[in-house]
Amino acid sequence: MQEFFSVLLPDVKRELRRGIVECSKRGLLYSTKWLAEMHNGLADVQIDNEAPNEDRTFSECQLEGIAPAEYSDYFLAKSYYDVREYDRAAHAVRNCESSVPRFLHFYSTYMAREKRRLDSTTDQANLHEPNQMRDLADLLATLRMEYGKSRLDGYGIYLYGVVLKALNLNQAAEQMLIQAIRLVPMLWSAYLELSPLIMEKKKLLSLQLGGHWMRHFFMAHTYLELYLNDDGLKIYEDLQASGFSKSIYLIAQMALVYHNKRDVDKAIELYQALLENDPYRLDNVDTYSNLLFVKEMKTEMAQLAHKAVSINKYRPETCCVIGNYYSIRCDHQVAISYFQRALKLNPKYLAAWTLMGHEFMELKNTNAAIQSYRKAVEVNKRDYRAWYGLGQAYEIIKMHYYSLYYFKIAHQLRPYDSRMLVALGETYEKLDKCENAVKCYWKAIDVGDIEGIAMYKLANLHEKLGDHETAVHCYIMYCEDERAATDKQSLYQGFMTLANYYEKKADYERAAYYAYKCLDSDDRKTEAKALLKTIDWKRNAEWQKKPKTTTAVANAETSSEDEMEWELQDVRVRVPFTSIATTTTSTTAAAAAGSSSSSNSLRPGRSLVEGMRRSQANRTSLTPAASSTTTTSATAVTTATEETPGTTSGTANPTEQPPSDDASSMEISSVSID
């Protein structure tokens, strides 16, 4: 940790204090606010020799950079600036030559022209219309001349970079902002202006910003802008361990990290802790309201909206919170009106443009949604939500090549977001580029499917392509974890597909298993019941057609395998010997033809295999005539023939022992019913 942050905290606190004074006297209010919050986070850090000498140094710092002869002009201009009378402030110090009043003149001029541009900008105007940029051209020429004469300090170079960026001269703006940071490392606004110009991590790591400790905050902030959330989170955790654990800014940024990572519960927890420590804070409450919207926490949303209105109802963040409140109540038209109010307060308020596009999509007003998303892209080209929204809007109006273009940009900004990959896969599928669609779906599964539908989409695509085996494999993987499936209808569709597949494969156990799961779905219940009836009917038909098995019964008089005889197990009947003896001659004669063929197949001395084959052949050789004979003559019972004791033609063998007196215990060992 010492290698990461090697500066002593008392020295850090001194630099923060001096930075607050320098930014404040130049009217850089946002930087002053940020530095003051960081300074407050180090309240427990004691500065050595903090005595009257320190107070004298502090007061001298407040007047440093201002010529004594220009005090009156500067104080007058600063008072005008504080009440947002920028033109009067610029005019008051127009003839000053010292660094601070001269910067205030240029900066007041810039703010006056920016204010006029924003005031004339409606929600239907182009934020970067060339006609509205003409006022900055004169200021740019003046700053370029001053820079050429080396009359600009670090703050002046920062303003020069801001104007270049406003005119879309980004390469020159980047160079000026980096130079300003090296000269004035405590100027937080310079870091914020530079961050949107960094489009990739490689470029960020190659920046030559010097070795000041402020670069760690800039690196973490830019990582979040690039959606490299893990890298940014690690830096913030290291900064907290270095002594900034009580910084409100760090807590808010870490909550934003968890919001980007879709760890909603953790982000809400951090925002609640933040509001407990600073209950009147409105910064980032719009992001907090988005989290409450996702969790459908209507009560907490209403409480947050009332609280924001009581603090300041004219803040864009307040209007955004109220818009989300009406959106969660499905009152989309009122929500749009509040997002429009936020944009009137700040036409560059990114969240309002994006959320208003979402509301227009809910109202099926795709043209207005496209317009809102385009304005969001103008404000920040790295807003993946706006690019993704444009793709969805064009997908609705069946312009798939347009939607493919916008989904690709959203994927480039969020390469590990499965939602972008699934959207790309769906678009490729509609364009009949199935190979690309399969790749997108598999990659969405690999990076972690947020919505849990990529595997279902993949299975459905393989089914359309006729690759049923792969489709079944994908459906099985999709249906394994029922709780993870967010779309229950897709889950039941998978169950039904698997049930039909296994039913065709005659795997009735698995088919019934998946069909029973569909009984919980109202839409699939009827289809599942019909399939279960079909499975039951086929099971019964298969059981009836199943070949009858044969068993071997050993002769009671011999233990050798040659003396075994064969019978059909399912037609074996045990009949008392006396019943056989009293059988009429006509019945015996009627069954003689059938019994003679049976006796040949049951002849002893044959092998096991031959006996089974003969028994099967005997079963299949029964003619319809024989069946009708047995039906009309009640039941024809014959003996198995020659060597079986006491069974030939219903009479006992004279060489054998006479039967027992108990007639019910005397049974035929092999009887065939035709």
mmCIF file with all atom_site columns, N, CA and C in Angstrom, residues 312-354:
data_model
loop_
_atom_site.group_PDB
_atom_site.id
_atom_site.type_symbol
_atom_site.label_atom_id
_atom_site.label_alt_id
_atom_site.label_comp_id
_atom_site.label_asym_id
_atom_site.label_entity_id
_atom_site.label_seq_id
_atom_site.pdbx_PDB_ins_code
_atom_site.Cartn_x
_atom_site.Cartn_y
_atom_site.Cartn_z
_atom_site.occupancy
_atom_site.B_iso_or_equiv
_atom_site.pdbx_formal_charge
_atom_site.auth_seq_id
_atom_site.auth_comp_id
_atom_site.auth_asym_id
_atom_site.auth_atom_id
_atom_site.pdbx_PDB_model_num
ATOM 1   N N  . ASN A 1 312 ? -34.419 20.586 -3.010  1.00 0.00 ? 312 ASN A N  1
ATOM 2   C CA . ASN A 1 312 ? -34.311 21.528 -4.128  1.00 0.00 ? 312 ASN A CA 1
ATOM 3   C C  . ASN A 1 312 ? -35.051 20.930 -5.316  1.00 0.00 ? 312 ASN A C  1
ATOM 4   N N  . LYS A 1 313 ? -36.220 21.445 -5.580  1.00 0.00 ? 313 LYS A N  1
ATOM 5   C CA . LYS A 1 313 ? -37.024 20.875 -6.664  1.00 0.00 ? 313 LYS A CA 1
ATOM 6   C C  . LYS A 1 313 ? -36.591 21.365 -8.038  1.00 0.00 ? 313 LYS A C  1
ATOM 7   N N  . TYR A 1 314 ? -35.637 22.285 -8.112  1.00 0.00 ? 314 TYR A N  1
ATOM 8   C CA . TYR A 1 314 ? -35.160 22.793 -9.391  1.00 0.00 ? 314 TYR A CA 1
ATOM 9   C C  . TYR A 1 314 ? -33.814 22.194 -9.787  1.00 0.00 ? 314 TYR A C  1
ATOM 10  N N  . ARG A 1 315 ? -33.415 21.139 -9.124  1.00 0.00 ? 315 ARG A N  1
ATOM 11  C CA . ARG A 1 315 ? -32.209 20.425 -9.537  1.00 0.00 ? 315 ARG A CA 1
ATOM 12  C C  . ARG A 1 315 ? -32.582 19.378 -10.583 1.00 0.00 ? 315 ARG A C  1
ATOM 13  N N  . PRO A 1 316 ? -31.767 19.201 -11.618 1.00 0.00 ? 316 PRO A N  1
ATOM 14  C CA . PRO A 1 316 ? -32.074 18.155 -12.613 1.00 0.00 ? 316 PRO A CA 1
ATOM 15  C C  . PRO A 1 316 ? -32.189 16.767 -11.988 1.00 0.00 ? 316 PRO A C  1
ATOM 16  N N  . GLU A 1 317 ? -31.368 16.493 -10.963 1.00 0.00 ? 317 GLU A N  1
ATOM 17  C CA . GLU A 1 317 ? -31.444 15.186 -10.301 1.00 0.00 ? 317 GLU A CA 1
ATOM 18  C C  . GLU A 1 317 ? -32.809 14.969 -9.651  1.00 0.00 ? 317 GLU A C  1
ATOM 19  N N  . THR A 1 318 ? -33.384 16.042 -9.082  1.00 0.00 ? 318 THR A N  1
ATOM 20  C CA . THR A 1 318 ? -34.710 15.925 -8.470  1.00 0.00 ? 318 THR A CA 1
ATOM 21  C C  . THR A 1 318 ? -35.767 15.597 -9.516  1.00 0.00 ? 318 THR A C  1
ATOM 22  N N  . CYS A 1 319 ? -35.711 16.278 -10.635 1.00 0.00 ? 319 CYS A N  1
ATOM 23  C CA . CYS A 1 319 ? -36.675 15.992 -11.703 1.00 0.00 ? 319 CYS A CA 1
ATOM 24  C C  . CYS A 1 319 ? -36.528 14.561 -12.215 1.00 0.00 ? 319 CYS A C  1
ATOM 25  N N  . CYS A 1 320 ? -35.302 14.077 -12.249 1.00 0.00 ? 320 CYS A N  1
ATOM 26  C CA . CYS A 1 320 ? -35.074 12.702 -12.702 1.00 0.00 ? 320 CYS A CA 1
ATOM 27  C C  . CYS A 1 320 ? -35.669 11.700 -11.718 1.00 0.00 ? 320 CYS A C  1
ATOM 28  N N  . VAL A 1 321 ? -35.500 11.960 -10.431 1.00 0.00 ? 321 VAL A N  1
ATOM 29  C CA . VAL A 1 321 ? -36.069 11.067 -9.411  1.00 0.00 ? 321 VAL A CA 1
ATOM 30  C C  . VAL A 1 321 ? -37.590 11.041 -9.526  1.00 0.00 ? 321 VAL A C  1
ATOM 31  N N  . ILE A 1 322 ? -38.206 12.205 -9.700  1.00 0.00 ? 322 ILE A N  1
ATOM 32  C CA . ILE A 1 322 ? -39.668 12.259 -9.825  1.00 0.00 ? 322 ILE A CA 1
ATOM 33  C C  . ILE A 1 322 ? -40.115 11.532 -11.097 1.00 0.00 ? 322 ILE A C  1
ATOM 34  N N  . GLY A 1 323 ? -39.350 11.685 -12.168 1.00 0.00 ? 323 GLY A N  1
ATOM 35  C CA . GLY A 1 323 ? -39.672 10.966 -13.397 1.00 0.00 ? 323 GLY A CA 1
ATOM 36  C C  . GLY A 1 323 ? -39.640 9.458  -13.203 1.00 0.00 ? 323 GLY A C  1
ATOM 37  N N  . ASN A 1 324 ? -38.639 8.966  -12.497 1.00 0.00 ? 324 ASN A N  1
ATOM 38  C CA . ASN A 1 324 ? -38.575 7.529  -12.207 1.00 0.00 ? 324 ASN A CA 1
ATOM 39  C C  . ASN A 1 324 ? -39.732 7.088  -11.313 1.00 0.00 ? 324 ASN A C  1
ATOM 40  N N  . TYR A 1 325 ? -40.138 7.974  -10.401 1.00 0.00 ? 325 TYR A N  1
ATOM 41  C CA . TYR A 1 325 ? -41.264 7.652  -9.520  1.00 0.00 ? 325 TYR A CA 1
ATOM 42  C C  . TYR A 1 325 ? -42.542 7.446  -10.334 1.00 0.00 ? 325 TYR A C  1
ATOM 43  N N  . TYR A 1 326 ? -42.804 8.324  -11.290 1.00 0.00 ? 326 TYR A N  1
ATOM 44  C CA . TYR A 1 326 ? -44.003 8.159  -12.113 1.00 0.00 ? 326 TYR A CA 1
ATOM 45  C C  . TYR A 1 326 ? -43.846 7.001  -13.098 1.00 0.00 ? 326 TYR A C  1
ATOM 46  N N  . SER A 1 327 ? -42.628 6.735  -13.501 1.00 0.00 ? 327 SER A N  1
ATOM 47  C CA . SER A 1 327 ? -42.407 5.613  -14.411 1.00 0.00 ? 327 SER A CA 1
ATOM 48  C C  . SER A 1 327 ? -42.689 4.284  -13.728 1.00 0.00 ? 327 SER A C  1
ATOM 49  N N  . ILE A 1 328 ? -42.287 4.156  -12.455 1.00 0.00 ? 328 ILE A N  1
ATOM 50  C CA . ILE A 1 328 ? -42.541 2.903  -11.745 1.00 0.00 ? 328 ILE A CA 1
ATOM 51  C C  . ILE A 1 328 ? -44.027 2.705  -11.495 1.00 0.00 ? 328 ILE A C  1
ATOM 52  N N  . ARG A 1 329 ? -44.788 3.812  -11.545 1.00 0.00 ? 329 ARG A N  1
ATOM 53  C CA . ARG A 1 329 ? -46.245 3.733  -11.430 1.00 0.00 ? 329 ARG A CA 1
ATOM 54  C C  . ARG A 1 329 ? -46.919 3.583  -12.800 1.00 0.00 ? 329 ARG A C  1
ATOM 55  N N  . CYS A 1 330 ? -46.095 3.419  -13.852 1.00 0.00 ? 330 CYS A N  1
ATOM 56  C CA . CYS A 1 330 ? -46.576 3.238  -15.234 1.00 0.00 ? 330 CYS A CA 1
ATOM 57  C C  . CYS A 1 330 ? -47.299 4.473  -15.763 1.00 0.00 ? 330 CYS A C  1
ATOM 58  N N  . ASP A 1 331 ? -47.022 5.627  -15.199 1.00 0.00 ? 331 ASP A N  1
ATOM 59  C CA . ASP A 1 331 ? -47.567 6.889  -15.717 1.00 0.00 ? 331 ASP A CA 1
ATOM 60  C C  . ASP A 1 331 ? -46.480 7.530  -16.573 1.00 0.00 ? 331 ASP A C  1
ATOM 61  N N  . HIS A 1 332 ? -46.313 6.981  -17.775 1.00 0.00 ? 332 HIS A N  1
ATOM 62  C CA . HIS A 1 332 ? -45.158 7.317  -18.594 1.00 0.00 ? 332 HIS A CA 1
ATOM 63  C C  . HIS A 1 332 ? -45.220 8.745  -19.136 1.00 0.00 ? 332 HIS A C  1
ATOM 64  N N  . GLN A 1 333 ? -46.396 9.239  -19.408 1.00 0.00 ? 333 GLN A N  1
ATOM 65  C CA . GLN A 1 333 ? -46.501 10.586 -19.956 1.00 0.00 ? 333 GLN A CA 1
ATOM 66  C C  . GLN A 1 333 ? -46.049 11.634 -18.944 1.00 0.00 ? 333 GLN A C  1
ATOM 67  N N  . VAL A 1 334 ? -46.448 11.467 -17.688 1.00 0.00 ? 334 VAL A N  1
ATOM 68  C CA . VAL A 1 334 ? -46.007 12.402 -16.647 1.00 0.00 ? 334 VAL A CA 1
ATOM 69  C C  . VAL A 1 334 ? -44.503 12.270 -16.427 1.00 0.00 ? 334 VAL A C  1
ATOM 70  N N  . ALA A 1 335 ? -43.997 11.046 -16.482 1.00 0.00 ? 335 ALA A N  1
ATOM 71  C CA . ALA A 1 335 ? -42.555 10.835 -16.325 1.00 0.00 ? 335 ALA A CA 1
ATOM 72  C C  . ALA A 1 335 ? -41.782 11.590 -17.401 1.00 0.00 ? 335 ALA A C  1
ATOM 73  N N  . ILE A 1 336 ? -42.288 11.555 -18.640 1.00 0.00 ? 336 ILE A N  1
ATOM 74  C CA . ILE A 1 336 ? -41.619 12.272 -19.729 1.00 0.00 ? 336 ILE A CA 1
ATOM 75  C C  . ILE A 1 336 ? -41.600 13.766 -19.454 1.00 0.00 ? 336 ILE A C  1
ATOM 76  N N  . SER A 1 337 ? -42.682 14.302 -18.923 1.00 0.00 ? 337 SER A N  1
ATOM 77  C CA . SER A 1 337 ? -42.728 15.741 -18.648 1.00 0.00 ? 337 SER A CA 1
ATOM 78  C C  . SER A 1 337 ? -41.666 16.146 -17.631 1.00 0.00 ? 337 SER A C  1
ATOM 79  N N  . TYR A 1 338 ? -41.390 15.299 -16.650 1.00 0.00 ? 338 TYR A N  1
ATOM 80  C CA . TYR A 1 338 ? -40.358 15.633 -15.665 1.00 0.00 ? 338 TYR A CA 1
ATOM 81  C C  . TYR A 1 338 ? -38.954 15.467 -16.240 1.00 0.00 ? 338 TYR A C  1
ATOM 82  N N  . PHE A 1 339 ? -38.764 14.505 -17.107 1.00 0.00 ? 339 PHE A N  1
ATOM 83  C CA . PHE A 1 339 ? -37.458 14.393 -17.760 1.00 0.00 ? 339 PHE A CA 1
ATOM 84  C C  . PHE A 1 339 ? -37.210 15.603 -18.667 1.00 0.00 ? 339 PHE A C  1
ATOM 85  N N  . GLN A 1 340 ? -38.248 16.086 -19.326 1.00 0.00 ? 340 GLN A N  1
ATOM 86  C CA . GLN A 1 340 ? -38.102 17.292 -20.136 1.00 0.00 ? 340 GLN A CA 1
ATOM 87  C C  . GLN A 1 340 ? -37.795 18.511 -19.273 1.00 0.00 ? 340 GLN A C  1
ATOM 88  N N  . ARG A 1 341 ? -38.387 18.564 -18.086 1.00 0.00 ? 341 ARG A N  1
ATOM 89  C CA . ARG A 1 341 ? -38.079 19.661 -17.171 1.00 0.00 ? 341 ARG A CA 1
ATOM 90  C C  . ARG A 1 341 ? -36.618 19.613 -16.737 1.00 0.00 ? 341 ARG A C  1
ATOM 91  N N  . ALA A 1 342 ? -36.099 18.413 -16.490 1.00 0.00 ? 342 ALA A N  1
ATOM 92  C CA . ALA A 1 342 ? -34.679 18.285 -16.136 1.00 0.00 ? 342 ALA A CA 1
ATOM 93  C C  . ALA A 1 342 ? -33.789 18.769 -17.260 1.00 0.00 ? 342 ALA A C  1
ATOM 94  N N  . LEU A 1 343 ? -34.187 18.511 -18.514 1.00 0.00 ? 343 LEU A N  1
ATOM 95  C CA . LEU A 1 343 ? -33.380 18.936 -19.652 1.00 0.00 ? 343 LEU A CA 1
ATOM 96  C C  . LEU A 1 343 ? -33.447 20.440 -19.875 1.00 0.00 ? 343 LEU A C  1
ATOM 97  N N  . LYS A 1 344 ? -34.521 21.065 -19.479 1.00 0.00 ? 344 LYS A N  1
ATOM 98  C CA . LYS A 1 344 ? -34.567 22.523 -19.552 1.00 0.00 ? 344 LYS A CA 1
ATOM 99  C C  . LYS A 1 344 ? -33.614 23.153 -18.542 1.00 0.00 ? 344 LYS A C  1
ATOM 100 N N  . LEU A 1 345 ? -33.429 22.471 -17.413 1.00 0.00 ? 345 LEU A N  1
ATOM 101 C CA . LEU A 1 345 ? -32.471 22.960 -16.427 1.00 0.00 ? 345 LEU A CA 1
ATOM 102 C C  . LEU A 1 345 ? -31.039 22.687 -16.854 1.00 0.00 ? 345 LEU A C  1
ATOM 103 N N  . ASN A 1 346 ? -30.834 21.568 -17.551 1.00 0.00 ? 346 ASN A N  1
ATOM 104 C CA . ASN A 1 346 ? -29.486 21.212 -18.001 1.00 0.00 ? 346 ASN A CA 1
ATOM 105 C C  . ASN A 1 346 ? -29.616 20.387 -19.281 1.00 0.00 ? 346 ASN A C  1
ATOM 106 N N  . PRO A 1 347 ? -29.487 21.023 -20.456 1.00 0.00 ? 347 PRO A N  1
ATOM 107 C CA . PRO A 1 347 ? -29.643 20.288 -21.716 1.00 0.00 ? 347 PRO A CA 1
ATOM 108 C C  . PRO A 1 347 ? -28.610 19.188 -21.922 1.00 0.00 ? 347 PRO A C  1
ATOM 109 N N  . LYS A 1 348 ? -27.544 19.184 -21.174 1.00 0.00 ? 348 LYS A N  1
ATOM 110 C CA . LYS A 1 348 ? -26.524 18.144 -21.292 1.00 0.00 ? 348 LYS A CA 1
ATOM 111 C C  . LYS A 1 348 ? -26.646 17.081 -20.204 1.00 0.00 ? 348 LYS A C  1
ATOM 112 N N  . TYR A 1 349 ? -27.805 16.997 -19.613 1.00 0.00 ? 349 TYR A N  1
ATOM 113 C CA . TYR A 1 349 ? -28.022 16.019 -18.557 1.00 0.00 ? 349 TYR A CA 1
ATOM 114 C C  . TYR A 1 349 ? -28.281 14.657 -19.207 1.00 0.00 ? 349 TYR A C  1
ATOM 115 N N  . LEU A 1 350 ? -27.276 13.808 -19.196 1.00 0.00 ? 350 LEU A N  1
ATOM 116 C CA . LEU A 1 350 ? -27.305 12.559 -19.952 1.00 0.00 ? 350 LEU A CA 1
ATOM 117 C C  . LEU A 1 350 ? -28.419 11.621 -19.492 1.00 0.00 ? 350 LEU A C  1
ATOM 118 N N  . ALA A 1 351 ? -28.568 11.454 -18.188 1.00 0.00 ? 351 ALA A N  1
ATOM 119 C CA . ALA A 1 351 ? -29.545 10.486 -17.675 1.00 0.00 ? 351 ALA A CA 1
ATOM 120 C C  . ALA A 1 351 ? -30.954 10.803 -18.146 1.00 0.00 ? 351 ALA A C  1
ATOM 121 N N  . ALA A 1 352 ? -31.295 12.086 -18.223 1.00 0.00 ? 352 ALA A N  1
ATOM 122 C CA . ALA A 1 352 ? -32.649 12.467 -18.620 1.00 0.00 ? 352 ALA A CA 1
ATOM 123 C C  . ALA A 1 352 ? -32.920 12.094 -20.076 1.00 0.00 ? 352 ALA A C  1
ATOM 124 N N  . TRP A 1 353 ? -31.945 12.319 -20.965 1.00 0.00 ? 353 TRP A N  1
ATOM 125 C CA . TRP A 1 353 ? -32.145 11.951 -22.366 1.00 0.00 ? 353 TRP A CA 1
ATOM 126 C C  . TRP A 1 353 ? -32.381 10.446 -22.505 1.00 0.00 ? 353 TRP A C  1
ATOM 127 N N  . THR A 1 354 ? -31.552 9.659  -21.834 1.00 0.00 ? 354 THR A N  1
ATOM 128 C CA . THR A 1 354 ? -31.674 8.204  -21.958 1.00 0.00 ? 354 THR A CA 1
ATOM 129 C C  . THR A 1 354 ? -32.986 7.700  -21.374 1.00 0.00 ? 354 THR A C  1
#
